[in-house]
Coordinates of C-alpha atoms (C1' of nucleotides) in Angstrom, one line a residue:
Chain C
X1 CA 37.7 -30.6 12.6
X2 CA 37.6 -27.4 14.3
X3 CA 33.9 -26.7 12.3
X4 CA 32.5 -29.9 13.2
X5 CA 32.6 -29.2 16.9
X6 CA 31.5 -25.8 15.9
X7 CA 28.6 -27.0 14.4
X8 CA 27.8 -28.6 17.2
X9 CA 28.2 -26.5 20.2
X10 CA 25.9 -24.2 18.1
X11 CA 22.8 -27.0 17.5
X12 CA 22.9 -27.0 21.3
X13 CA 23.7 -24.4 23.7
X14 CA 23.5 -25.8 26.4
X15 CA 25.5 -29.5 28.1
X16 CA 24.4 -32.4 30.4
X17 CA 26.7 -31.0 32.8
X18 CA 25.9 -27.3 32.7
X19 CA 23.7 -26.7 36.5
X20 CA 20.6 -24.4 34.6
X21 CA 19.0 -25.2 31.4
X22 CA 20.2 -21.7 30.0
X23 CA 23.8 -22.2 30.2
X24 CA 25.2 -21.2 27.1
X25 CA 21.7 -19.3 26.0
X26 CA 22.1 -15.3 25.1
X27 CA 20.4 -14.4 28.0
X28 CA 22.2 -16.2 30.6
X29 CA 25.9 -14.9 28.7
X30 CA 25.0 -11.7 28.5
X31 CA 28.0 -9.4 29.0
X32 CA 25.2 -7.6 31.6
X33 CA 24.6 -9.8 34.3
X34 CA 26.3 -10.5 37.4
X35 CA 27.2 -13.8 38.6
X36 CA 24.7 -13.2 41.4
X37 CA 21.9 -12.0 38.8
X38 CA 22.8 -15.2 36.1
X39 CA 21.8 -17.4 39.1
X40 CA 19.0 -15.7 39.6
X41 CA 17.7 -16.4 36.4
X42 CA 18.6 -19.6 36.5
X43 CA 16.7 -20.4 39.4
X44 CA 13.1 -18.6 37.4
X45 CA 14.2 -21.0 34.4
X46 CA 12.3 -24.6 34.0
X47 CA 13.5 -27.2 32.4
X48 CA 13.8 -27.7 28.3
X49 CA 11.6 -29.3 26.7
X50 CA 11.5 -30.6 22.8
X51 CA 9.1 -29.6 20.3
X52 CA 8.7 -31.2 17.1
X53 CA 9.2 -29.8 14.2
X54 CA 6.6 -27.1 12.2
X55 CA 4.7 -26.3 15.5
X56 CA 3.8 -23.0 16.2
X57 CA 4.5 -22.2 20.2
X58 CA 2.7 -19.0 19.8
X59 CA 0.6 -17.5 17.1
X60 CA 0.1 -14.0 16.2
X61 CA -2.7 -12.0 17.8
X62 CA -2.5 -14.5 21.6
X63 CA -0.2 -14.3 23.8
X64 CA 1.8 -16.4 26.5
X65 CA 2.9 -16.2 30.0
X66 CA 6.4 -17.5 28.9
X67 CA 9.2 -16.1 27.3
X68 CA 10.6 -19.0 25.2
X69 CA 14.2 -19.5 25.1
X70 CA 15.6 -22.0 22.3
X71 CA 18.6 -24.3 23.3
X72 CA 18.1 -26.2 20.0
X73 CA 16.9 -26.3 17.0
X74 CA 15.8 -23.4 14.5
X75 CA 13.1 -21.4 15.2
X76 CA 10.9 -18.4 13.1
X77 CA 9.0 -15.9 13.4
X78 CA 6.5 -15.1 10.9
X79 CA 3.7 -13.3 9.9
X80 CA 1.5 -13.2 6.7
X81 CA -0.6 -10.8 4.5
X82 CA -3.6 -11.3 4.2
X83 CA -3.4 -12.9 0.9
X84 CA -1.0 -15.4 2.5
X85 CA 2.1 -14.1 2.0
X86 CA 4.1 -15.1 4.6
X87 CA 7.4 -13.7 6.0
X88 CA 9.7 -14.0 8.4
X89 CA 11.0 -10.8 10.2
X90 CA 13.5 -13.0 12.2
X91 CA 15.2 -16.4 12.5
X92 CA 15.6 -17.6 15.8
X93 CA 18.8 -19.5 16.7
X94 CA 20.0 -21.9 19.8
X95 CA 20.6 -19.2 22.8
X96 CA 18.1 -16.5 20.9
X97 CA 14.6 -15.7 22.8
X98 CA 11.4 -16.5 20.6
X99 CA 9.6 -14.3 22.0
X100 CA 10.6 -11.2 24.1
X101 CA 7.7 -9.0 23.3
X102 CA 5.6 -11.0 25.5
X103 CA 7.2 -9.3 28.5
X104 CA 4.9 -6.3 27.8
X105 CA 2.3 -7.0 25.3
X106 CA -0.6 -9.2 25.7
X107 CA -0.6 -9.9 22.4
X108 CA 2.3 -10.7 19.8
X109 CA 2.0 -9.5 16.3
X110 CA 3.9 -12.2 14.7
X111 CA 3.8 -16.1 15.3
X112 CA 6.5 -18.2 16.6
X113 CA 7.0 -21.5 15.0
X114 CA 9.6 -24.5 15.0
X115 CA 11.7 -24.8 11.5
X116 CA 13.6 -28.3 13.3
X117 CA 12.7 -30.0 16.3
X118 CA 14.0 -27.7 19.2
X119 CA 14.5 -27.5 22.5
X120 CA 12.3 -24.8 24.6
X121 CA 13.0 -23.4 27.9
X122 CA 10.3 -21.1 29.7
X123 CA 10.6 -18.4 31.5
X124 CA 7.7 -16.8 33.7
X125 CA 7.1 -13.3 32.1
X126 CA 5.5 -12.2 35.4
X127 CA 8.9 -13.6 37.1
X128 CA 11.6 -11.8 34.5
X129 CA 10.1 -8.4 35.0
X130 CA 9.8 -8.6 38.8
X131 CA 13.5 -9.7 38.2
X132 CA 14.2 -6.9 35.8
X133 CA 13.0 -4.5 38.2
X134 CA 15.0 -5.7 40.7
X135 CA 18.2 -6.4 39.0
X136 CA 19.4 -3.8 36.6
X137 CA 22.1 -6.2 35.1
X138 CA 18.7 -8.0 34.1
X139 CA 16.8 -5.4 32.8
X140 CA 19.9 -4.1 30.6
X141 CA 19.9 -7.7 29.9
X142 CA 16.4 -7.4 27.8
X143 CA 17.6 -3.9 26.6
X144 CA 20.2 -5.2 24.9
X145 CA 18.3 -8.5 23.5
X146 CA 15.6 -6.2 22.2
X147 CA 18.5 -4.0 20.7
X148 CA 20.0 -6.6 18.9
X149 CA 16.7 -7.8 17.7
X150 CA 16.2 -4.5 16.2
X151 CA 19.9 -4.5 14.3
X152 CA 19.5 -7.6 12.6
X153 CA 16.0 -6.7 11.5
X154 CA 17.0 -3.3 10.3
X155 CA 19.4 -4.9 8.1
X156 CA 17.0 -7.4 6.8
X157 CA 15.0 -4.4 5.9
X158 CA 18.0 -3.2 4.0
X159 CA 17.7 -6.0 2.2
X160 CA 14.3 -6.9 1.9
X161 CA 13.9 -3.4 0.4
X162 CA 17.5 -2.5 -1.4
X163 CA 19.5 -6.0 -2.2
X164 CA 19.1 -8.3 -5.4
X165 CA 18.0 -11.9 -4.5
X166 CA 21.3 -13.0 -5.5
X167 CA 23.3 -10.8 -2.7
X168 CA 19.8 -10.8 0.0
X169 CA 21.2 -14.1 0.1
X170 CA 24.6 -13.6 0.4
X171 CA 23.7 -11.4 3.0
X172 CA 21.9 -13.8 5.2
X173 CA 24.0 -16.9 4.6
X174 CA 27.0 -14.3 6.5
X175 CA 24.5 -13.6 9.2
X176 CA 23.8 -16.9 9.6
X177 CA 27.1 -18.1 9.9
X178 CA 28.5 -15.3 12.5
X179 CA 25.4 -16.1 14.6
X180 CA 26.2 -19.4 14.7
X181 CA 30.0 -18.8 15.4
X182 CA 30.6 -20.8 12.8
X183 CA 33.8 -18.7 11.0
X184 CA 36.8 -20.2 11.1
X185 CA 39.2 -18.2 9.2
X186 CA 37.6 -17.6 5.9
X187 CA 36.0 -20.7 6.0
X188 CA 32.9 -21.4 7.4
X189 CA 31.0 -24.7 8.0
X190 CA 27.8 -25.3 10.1
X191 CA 24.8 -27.5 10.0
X192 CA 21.5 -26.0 7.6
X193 CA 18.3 -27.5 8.4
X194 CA 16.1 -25.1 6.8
X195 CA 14.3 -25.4 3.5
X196 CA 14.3 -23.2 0.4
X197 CA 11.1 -22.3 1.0
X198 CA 11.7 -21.5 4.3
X199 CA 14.9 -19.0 3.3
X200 CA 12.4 -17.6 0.6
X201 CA 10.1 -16.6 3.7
X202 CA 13.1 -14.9 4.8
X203 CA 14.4 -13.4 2.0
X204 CA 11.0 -12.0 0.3
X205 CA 12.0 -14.0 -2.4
X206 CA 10.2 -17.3 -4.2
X207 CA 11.2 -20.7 -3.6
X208 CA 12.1 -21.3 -6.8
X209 CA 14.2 -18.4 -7.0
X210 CA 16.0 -19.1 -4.3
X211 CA 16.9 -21.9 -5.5
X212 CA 18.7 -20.7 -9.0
X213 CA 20.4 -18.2 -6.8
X214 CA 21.5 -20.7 -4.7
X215 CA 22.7 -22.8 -7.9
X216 CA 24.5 -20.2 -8.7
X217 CA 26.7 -19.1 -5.6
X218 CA 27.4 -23.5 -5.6
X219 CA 28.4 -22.6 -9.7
X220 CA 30.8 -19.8 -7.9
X221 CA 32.3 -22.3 -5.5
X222 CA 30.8 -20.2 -2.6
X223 CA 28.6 -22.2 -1.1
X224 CA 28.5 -26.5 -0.6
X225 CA 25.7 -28.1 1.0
X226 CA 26.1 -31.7 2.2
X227 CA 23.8 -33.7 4.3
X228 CA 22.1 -30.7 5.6
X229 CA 25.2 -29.3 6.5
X230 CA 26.8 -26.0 4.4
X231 CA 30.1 -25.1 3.6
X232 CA 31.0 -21.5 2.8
X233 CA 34.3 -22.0 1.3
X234 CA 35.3 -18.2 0.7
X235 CA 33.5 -16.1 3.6
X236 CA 35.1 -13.1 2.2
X237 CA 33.8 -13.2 -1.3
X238 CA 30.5 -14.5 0.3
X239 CA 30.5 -10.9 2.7
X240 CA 31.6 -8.4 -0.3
X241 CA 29.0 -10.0 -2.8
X242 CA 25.8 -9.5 0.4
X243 CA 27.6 -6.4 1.2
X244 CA 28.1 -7.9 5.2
X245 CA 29.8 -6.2 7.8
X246 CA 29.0 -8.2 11.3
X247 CA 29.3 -4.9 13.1
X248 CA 25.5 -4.5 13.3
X249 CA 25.1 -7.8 15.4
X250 CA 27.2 -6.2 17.9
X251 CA 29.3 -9.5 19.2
X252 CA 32.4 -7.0 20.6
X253 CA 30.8 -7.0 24.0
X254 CA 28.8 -10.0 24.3
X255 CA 29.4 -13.9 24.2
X256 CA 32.2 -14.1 21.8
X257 CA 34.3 -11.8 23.7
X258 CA 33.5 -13.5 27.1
X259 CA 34.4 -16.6 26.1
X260 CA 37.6 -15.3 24.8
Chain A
X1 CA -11.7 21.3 12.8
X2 CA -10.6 18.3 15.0
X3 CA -8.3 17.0 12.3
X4 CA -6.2 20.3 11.9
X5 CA -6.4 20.4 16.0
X6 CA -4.5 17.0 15.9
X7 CA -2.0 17.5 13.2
X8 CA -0.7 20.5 15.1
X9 CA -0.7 18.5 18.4
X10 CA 1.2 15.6 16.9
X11 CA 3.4 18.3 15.0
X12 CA 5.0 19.6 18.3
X13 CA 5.1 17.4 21.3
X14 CA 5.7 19.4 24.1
X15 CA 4.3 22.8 24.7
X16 CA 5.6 26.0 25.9
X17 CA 3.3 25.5 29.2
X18 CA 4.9 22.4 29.9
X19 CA 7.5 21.9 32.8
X20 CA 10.0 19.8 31.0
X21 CA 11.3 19.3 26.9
X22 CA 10.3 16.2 27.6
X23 CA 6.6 16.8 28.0
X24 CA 4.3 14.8 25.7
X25 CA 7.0 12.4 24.6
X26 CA 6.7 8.5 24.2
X27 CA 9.2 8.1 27.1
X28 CA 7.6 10.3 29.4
X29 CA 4.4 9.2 28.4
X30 CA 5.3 6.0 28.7
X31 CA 2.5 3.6 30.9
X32 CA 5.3 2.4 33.2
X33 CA 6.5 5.9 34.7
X34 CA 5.6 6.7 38.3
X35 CA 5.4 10.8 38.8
X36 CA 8.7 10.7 40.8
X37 CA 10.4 8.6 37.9
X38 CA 9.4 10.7 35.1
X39 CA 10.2 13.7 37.1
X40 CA 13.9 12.6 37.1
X41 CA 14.1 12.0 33.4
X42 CA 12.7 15.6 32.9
X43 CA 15.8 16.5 35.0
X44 CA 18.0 14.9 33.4
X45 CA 16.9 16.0 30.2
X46 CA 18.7 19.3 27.7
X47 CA 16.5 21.8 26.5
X48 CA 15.5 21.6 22.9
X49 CA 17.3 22.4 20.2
X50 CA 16.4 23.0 16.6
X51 CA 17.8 21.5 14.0
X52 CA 17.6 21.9 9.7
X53 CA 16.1 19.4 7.6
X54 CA 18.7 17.0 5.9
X55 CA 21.0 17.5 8.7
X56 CA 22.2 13.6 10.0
X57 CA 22.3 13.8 13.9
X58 CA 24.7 10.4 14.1
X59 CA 26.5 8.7 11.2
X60 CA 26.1 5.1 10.7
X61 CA 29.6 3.5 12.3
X62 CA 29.8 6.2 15.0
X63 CA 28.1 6.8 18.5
X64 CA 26.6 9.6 20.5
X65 CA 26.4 9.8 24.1
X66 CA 23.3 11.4 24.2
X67 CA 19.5 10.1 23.7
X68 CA 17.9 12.0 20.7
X69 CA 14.3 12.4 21.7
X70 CA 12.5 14.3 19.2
X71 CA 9.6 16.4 19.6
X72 CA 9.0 18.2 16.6
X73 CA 9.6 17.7 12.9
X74 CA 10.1 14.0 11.1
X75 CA 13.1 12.2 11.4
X76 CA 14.6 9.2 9.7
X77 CA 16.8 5.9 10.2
X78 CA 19.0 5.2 7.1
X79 CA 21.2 2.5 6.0
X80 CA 22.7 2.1 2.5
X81 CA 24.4 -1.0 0.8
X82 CA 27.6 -0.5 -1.3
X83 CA 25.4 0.2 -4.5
X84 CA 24.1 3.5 -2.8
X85 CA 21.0 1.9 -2.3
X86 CA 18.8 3.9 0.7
X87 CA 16.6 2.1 2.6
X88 CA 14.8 3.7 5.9
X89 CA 14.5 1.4 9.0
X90 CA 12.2 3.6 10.7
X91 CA 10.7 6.7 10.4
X92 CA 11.0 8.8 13.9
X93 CA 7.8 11.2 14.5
X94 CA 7.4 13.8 16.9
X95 CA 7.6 12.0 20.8
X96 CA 10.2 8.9 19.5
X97 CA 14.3 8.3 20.1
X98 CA 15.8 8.6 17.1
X99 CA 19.1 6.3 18.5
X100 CA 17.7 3.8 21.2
X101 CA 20.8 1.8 20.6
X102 CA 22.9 4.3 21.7
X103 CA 22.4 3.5 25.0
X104 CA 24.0 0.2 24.7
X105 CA 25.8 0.3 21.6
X106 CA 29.4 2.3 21.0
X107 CA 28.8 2.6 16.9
X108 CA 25.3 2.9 15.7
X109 CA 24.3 0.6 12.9
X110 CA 22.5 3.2 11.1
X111 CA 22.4 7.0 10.5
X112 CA 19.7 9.2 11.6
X113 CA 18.9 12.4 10.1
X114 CA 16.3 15.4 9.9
X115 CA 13.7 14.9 7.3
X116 CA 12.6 18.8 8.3
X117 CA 13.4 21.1 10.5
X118 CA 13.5 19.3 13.6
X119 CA 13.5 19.9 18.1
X120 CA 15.5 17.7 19.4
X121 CA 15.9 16.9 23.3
X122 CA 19.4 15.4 24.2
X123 CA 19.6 13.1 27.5
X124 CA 22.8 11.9 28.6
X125 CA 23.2 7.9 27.6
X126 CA 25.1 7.3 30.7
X127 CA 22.7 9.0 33.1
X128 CA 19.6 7.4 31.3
X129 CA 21.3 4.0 32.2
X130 CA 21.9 4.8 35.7
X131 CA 18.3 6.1 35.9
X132 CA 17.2 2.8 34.6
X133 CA 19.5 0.8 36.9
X134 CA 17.5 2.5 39.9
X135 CA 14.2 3.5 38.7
X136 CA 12.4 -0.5 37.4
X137 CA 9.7 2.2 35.5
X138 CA 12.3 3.5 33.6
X139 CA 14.4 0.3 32.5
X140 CA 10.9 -0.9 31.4
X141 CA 10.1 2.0 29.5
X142 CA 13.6 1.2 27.5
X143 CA 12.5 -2.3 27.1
X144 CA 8.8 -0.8 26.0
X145 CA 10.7 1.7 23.4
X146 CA 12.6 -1.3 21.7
X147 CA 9.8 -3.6 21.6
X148 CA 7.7 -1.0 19.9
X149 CA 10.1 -0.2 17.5
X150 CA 10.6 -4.0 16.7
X151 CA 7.3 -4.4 16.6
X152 CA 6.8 -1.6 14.1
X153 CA 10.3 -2.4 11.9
X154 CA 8.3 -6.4 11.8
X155 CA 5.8 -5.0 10.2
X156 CA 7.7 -2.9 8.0
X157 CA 10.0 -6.2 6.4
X158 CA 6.0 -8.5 5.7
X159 CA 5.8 -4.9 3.9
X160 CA 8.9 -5.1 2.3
X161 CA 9.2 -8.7 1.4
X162 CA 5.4 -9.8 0.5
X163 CA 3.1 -7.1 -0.4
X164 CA 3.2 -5.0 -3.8
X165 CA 3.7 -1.4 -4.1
X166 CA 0.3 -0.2 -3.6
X167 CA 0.0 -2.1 -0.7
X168 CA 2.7 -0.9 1.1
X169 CA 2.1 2.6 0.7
X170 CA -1.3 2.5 1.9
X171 CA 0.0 0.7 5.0
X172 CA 2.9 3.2 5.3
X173 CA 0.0 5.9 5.2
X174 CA -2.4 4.3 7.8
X175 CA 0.7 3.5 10.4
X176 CA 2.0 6.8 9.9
X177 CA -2.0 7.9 10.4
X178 CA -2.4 6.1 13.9
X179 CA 1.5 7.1 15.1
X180 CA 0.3 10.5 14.6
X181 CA -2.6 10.2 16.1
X182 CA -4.4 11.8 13.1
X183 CA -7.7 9.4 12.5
X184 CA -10.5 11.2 13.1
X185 CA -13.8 8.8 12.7
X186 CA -13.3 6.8 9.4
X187 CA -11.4 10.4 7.9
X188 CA -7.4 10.8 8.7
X189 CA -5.7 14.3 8.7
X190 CA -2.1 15.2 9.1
X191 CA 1.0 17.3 7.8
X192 CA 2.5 15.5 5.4
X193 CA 6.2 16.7 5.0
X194 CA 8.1 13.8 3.4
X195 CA 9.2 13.6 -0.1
X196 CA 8.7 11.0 -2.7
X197 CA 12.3 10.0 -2.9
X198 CA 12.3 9.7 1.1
X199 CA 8.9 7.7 1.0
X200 CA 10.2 5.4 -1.5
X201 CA 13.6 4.9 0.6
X202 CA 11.1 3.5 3.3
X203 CA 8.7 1.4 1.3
X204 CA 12.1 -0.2 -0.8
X205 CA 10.9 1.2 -4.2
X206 CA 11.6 4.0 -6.6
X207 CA 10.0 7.3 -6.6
X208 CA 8.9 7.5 -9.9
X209 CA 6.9 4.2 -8.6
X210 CA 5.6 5.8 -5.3
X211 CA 4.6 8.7 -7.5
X212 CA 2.2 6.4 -10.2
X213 CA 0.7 4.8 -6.6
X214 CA 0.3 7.6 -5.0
X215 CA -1.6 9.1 -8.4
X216 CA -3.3 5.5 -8.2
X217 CA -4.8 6.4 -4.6
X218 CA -5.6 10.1 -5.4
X219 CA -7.7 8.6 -8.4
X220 CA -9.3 5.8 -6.1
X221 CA -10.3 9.4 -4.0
X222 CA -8.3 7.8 -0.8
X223 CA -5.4 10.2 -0.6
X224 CA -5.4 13.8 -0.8
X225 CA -2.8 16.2 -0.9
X226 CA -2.8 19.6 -0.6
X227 CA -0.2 22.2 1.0
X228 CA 1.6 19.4 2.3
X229 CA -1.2 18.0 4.6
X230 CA -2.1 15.1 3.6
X231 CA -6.1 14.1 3.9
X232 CA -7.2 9.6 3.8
X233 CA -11.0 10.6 3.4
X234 CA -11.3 6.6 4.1
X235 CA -9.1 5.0 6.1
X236 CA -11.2 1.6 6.4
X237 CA -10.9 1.1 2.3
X238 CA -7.1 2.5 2.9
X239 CA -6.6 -0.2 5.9
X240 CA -8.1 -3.0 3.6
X241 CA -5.6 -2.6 0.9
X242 CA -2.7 -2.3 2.9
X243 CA -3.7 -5.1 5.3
X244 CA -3.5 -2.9 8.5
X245 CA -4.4 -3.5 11.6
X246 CA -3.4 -1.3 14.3
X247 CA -2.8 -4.0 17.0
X248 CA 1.0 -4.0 16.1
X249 CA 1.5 -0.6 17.4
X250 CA 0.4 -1.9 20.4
X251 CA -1.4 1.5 22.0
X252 CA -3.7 -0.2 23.9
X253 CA -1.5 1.0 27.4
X254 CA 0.1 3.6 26.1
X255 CA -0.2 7.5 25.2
X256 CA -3.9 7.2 23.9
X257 CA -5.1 5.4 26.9
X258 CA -3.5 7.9 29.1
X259 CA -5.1 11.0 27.6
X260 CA -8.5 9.2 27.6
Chain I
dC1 C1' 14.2 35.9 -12.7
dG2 C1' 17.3 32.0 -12.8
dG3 C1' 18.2 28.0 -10.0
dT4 C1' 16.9 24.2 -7.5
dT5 C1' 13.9 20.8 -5.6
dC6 C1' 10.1 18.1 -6.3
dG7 C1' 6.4 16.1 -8.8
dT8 C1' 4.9 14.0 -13.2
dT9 C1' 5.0 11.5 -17.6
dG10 C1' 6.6 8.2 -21.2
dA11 C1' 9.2 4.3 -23.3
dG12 C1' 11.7 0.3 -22.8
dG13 C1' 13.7 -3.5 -20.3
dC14 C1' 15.0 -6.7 -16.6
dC15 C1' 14.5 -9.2 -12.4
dC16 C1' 11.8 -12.1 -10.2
dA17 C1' 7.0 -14.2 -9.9
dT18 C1' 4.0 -17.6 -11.7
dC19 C1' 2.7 -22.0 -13.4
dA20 C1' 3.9 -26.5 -14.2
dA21 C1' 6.4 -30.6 -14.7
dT22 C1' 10.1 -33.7 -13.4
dC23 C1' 13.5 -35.7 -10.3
dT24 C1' 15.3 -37.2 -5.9
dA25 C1' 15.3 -38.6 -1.2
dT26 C1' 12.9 -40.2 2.6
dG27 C1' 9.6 -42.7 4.8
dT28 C1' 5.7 -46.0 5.3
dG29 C1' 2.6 -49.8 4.9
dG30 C1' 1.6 -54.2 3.0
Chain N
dC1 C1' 11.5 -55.7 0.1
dC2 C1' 8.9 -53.3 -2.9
dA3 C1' 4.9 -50.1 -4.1
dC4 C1' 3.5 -45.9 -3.1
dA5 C1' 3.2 -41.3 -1.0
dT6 C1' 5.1 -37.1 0.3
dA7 C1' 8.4 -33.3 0.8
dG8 C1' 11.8 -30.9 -1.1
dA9 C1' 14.9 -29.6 -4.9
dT10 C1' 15.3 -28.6 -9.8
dT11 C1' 14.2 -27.1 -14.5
dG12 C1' 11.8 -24.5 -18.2
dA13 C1' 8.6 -21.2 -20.3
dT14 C1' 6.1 -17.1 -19.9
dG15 C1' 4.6 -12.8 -18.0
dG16 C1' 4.3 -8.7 -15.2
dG17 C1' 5.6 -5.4 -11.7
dC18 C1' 8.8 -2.4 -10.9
dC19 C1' 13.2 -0.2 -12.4
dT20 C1' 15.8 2.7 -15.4
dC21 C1' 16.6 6.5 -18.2
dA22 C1' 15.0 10.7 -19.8
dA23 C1' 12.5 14.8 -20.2
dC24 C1' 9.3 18.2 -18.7
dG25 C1' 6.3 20.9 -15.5
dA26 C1' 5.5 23.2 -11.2
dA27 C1' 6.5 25.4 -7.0
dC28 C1' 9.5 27.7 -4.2
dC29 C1' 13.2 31.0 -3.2
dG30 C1' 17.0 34.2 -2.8

DNA sequence: CGGTTCGTTGAGGCCCATCAATCTATGTGG
DNA sequence: CCACATAGATTGATGGGCCTCAACGAACCG
């Protein structure tokens, strides 16, 4: 099955045989870079290593010296009210960077935190900049990364602030599944290791909400869950009930297109 | 009065003694410019021009070539779902770029549009990339811009998914209080030009409900409004029921520092 | 002075939170 | 291999925060 092997190229980004721990990662396919620059990068990159699951790598108000690529697993951020309320204002997938704000700030304003077990990469923040500054491909590189950031957050804010729970939902089961290259057709099929509660963290909604609206897109034969692993049997109903248009991720110039 | 003192600073950006449009802007204050690099972005940079309130300066789904750096008025970020719903992504004060993502991005994921009569300063996207490809302080200052904004739009989505309607207004208030650079001891002072209907299209609510919160904080004698300038006569209680701290904004290397 | 925008007020209702219990799956130690 | 513990999913009952609809007042303006 064409979805299976999708499913799986997107758990892990990068192979045994690929020469840098990035292969495959956002970063390192960025539509940006030169060949000459991606091997640069490559050379700043150390190896991956796996962290458990439910372990924060960085937590809000410290900082770290590494920016913190993830080849595998699912990764949050999150941060919380202070009368614990906790939300996530992203979801950080294989080939996504955890934590690009620690290029400039000392301090992050949000935590980062394992949702599987995952696989980090580290990059010297002291190293990328002086390679920023002396690559431009580079430094449009974390331009673009931050922009992107910045899309898919202002359309969670669109539904965090706008969307019923039924179709903030909807919305982010689309996201999900174009981030993960997961669409085949109008089917769409990709492994789901996150929890309700975690997806109510995302969504601003309760746990146990989440769960009737998730009852009832499975009552509408839009969504299957198996094993851990999700069917979206009608991506097109799925998109015009969470009002979804991938436009805002912006994949007509990056990895989709070069692999293409 | 200090407080009116500031409101007009923070109302207009740039002054008329000022070499360049650009003059008291985030990206030419920005803490990564050397003297020569900010002098070639004031070169590169259009003279002001004014614009009416409710005007949009780019439609969501189309592109500009040009950087919208504004340095008067309020501005806005807009997105709507297919039900009409409004929600703001960002609310652009004097000294931001209203369309960041221009600069990358062919079609804008969101509209932008005056919330008053506005200045804006135009800068060419494809020159601002060239200038960042050569100048390191200026592709930094691009990466500085985004992660601010992300930072900020964070912030903005643990408002909208976890904290009540009161809450999030009185964090609205005290962000839009330090952006503006209006907190004067524990007192805050600053033109207030927004509407309820726009307010509520930021905090994801309705205006009649901004309107009974606002009435709520004008009773607890922490807002007051008159003329359109808006007075928090204690920001600490403000901060405290809004769960704001400052650190977010991240002004520890930026403007304020550089004035001091 | 009439029109328009914005702020204000009230009544009623719904969406989603809250609280609590049960069920299932998984894992773990004896 | 079973008893037990734990995490996660599910279900039900109840309530409240915010929405919706509607009307009115106030300020501004040509």
């Amino acid at each position: 099955m064409i979805a299976v092997q999708q499913s799986a190229r997107t758990a892990r980004v990068g192979t045994a045989r690929d020469a840098s721990p990035l292969a495959g990662t956002r970063l390192w396919n960025s539509p940006y870079l030169s060949r000459d620059e991606q091997r640069v990068l490559e050379e700043a990159a150390s190896p991956a290593s796996s962290v458990a699951p439910n372990v924060d790598l960085v937590r809000e108000g410290y900082g770290t010296d590494r920016l913190l690529v993830v080849t595998e697993g699912w990764v949050c951020r999150y941060t919380t009210t202070q009368g614990g309320g906790r939300q996530f204002p992203a979801i950080i997938l294989p080939g996504d960077v955890g934590n690009l704000d620690s290029l400039l700030f000392e301090r992050l304003d949000f935590s980062v935190r394992t949702l599987t077990r995952a696989s980090v990469v580290a990059l010297s923040c002291e190293q990328a900049l002086a390679l920023a500054a002396q690559h431009p491909g580079i430094a449009q590189t974390f331009i673009w990364l931050a922009l992107v950031e910045n899309a898919i957050l202002g359309k969670w804010a669109l539904s965090l602030g706008r969307r019923s729970s039924k179709e903030r939902l909807a919305h982010l089961l689309c996201e999900l599944s174009v981030r993960l290259d997961a669409v085949d057709g109008n089917e769409s099929h990709f492994a789901f290791p996150i929890t309700q509660e975690q997806l109510a963290d995302s969504l601003g909604l309760t746990a146990v909400h989440v769960n009737r609206m998730m009852q009832y897109l499975r009552a509408e034969g839009l969504v299957v869950i198996a094993d851990r692993i999700i069917t979206l049997p009608d991506v097109e109903s799925l998109r015009r009930i969470g009002g979804f248009d991938p436009a805002y991720l912006h994949l007509d110039r990056s990895v989709a297109t070069q692999l293409a």
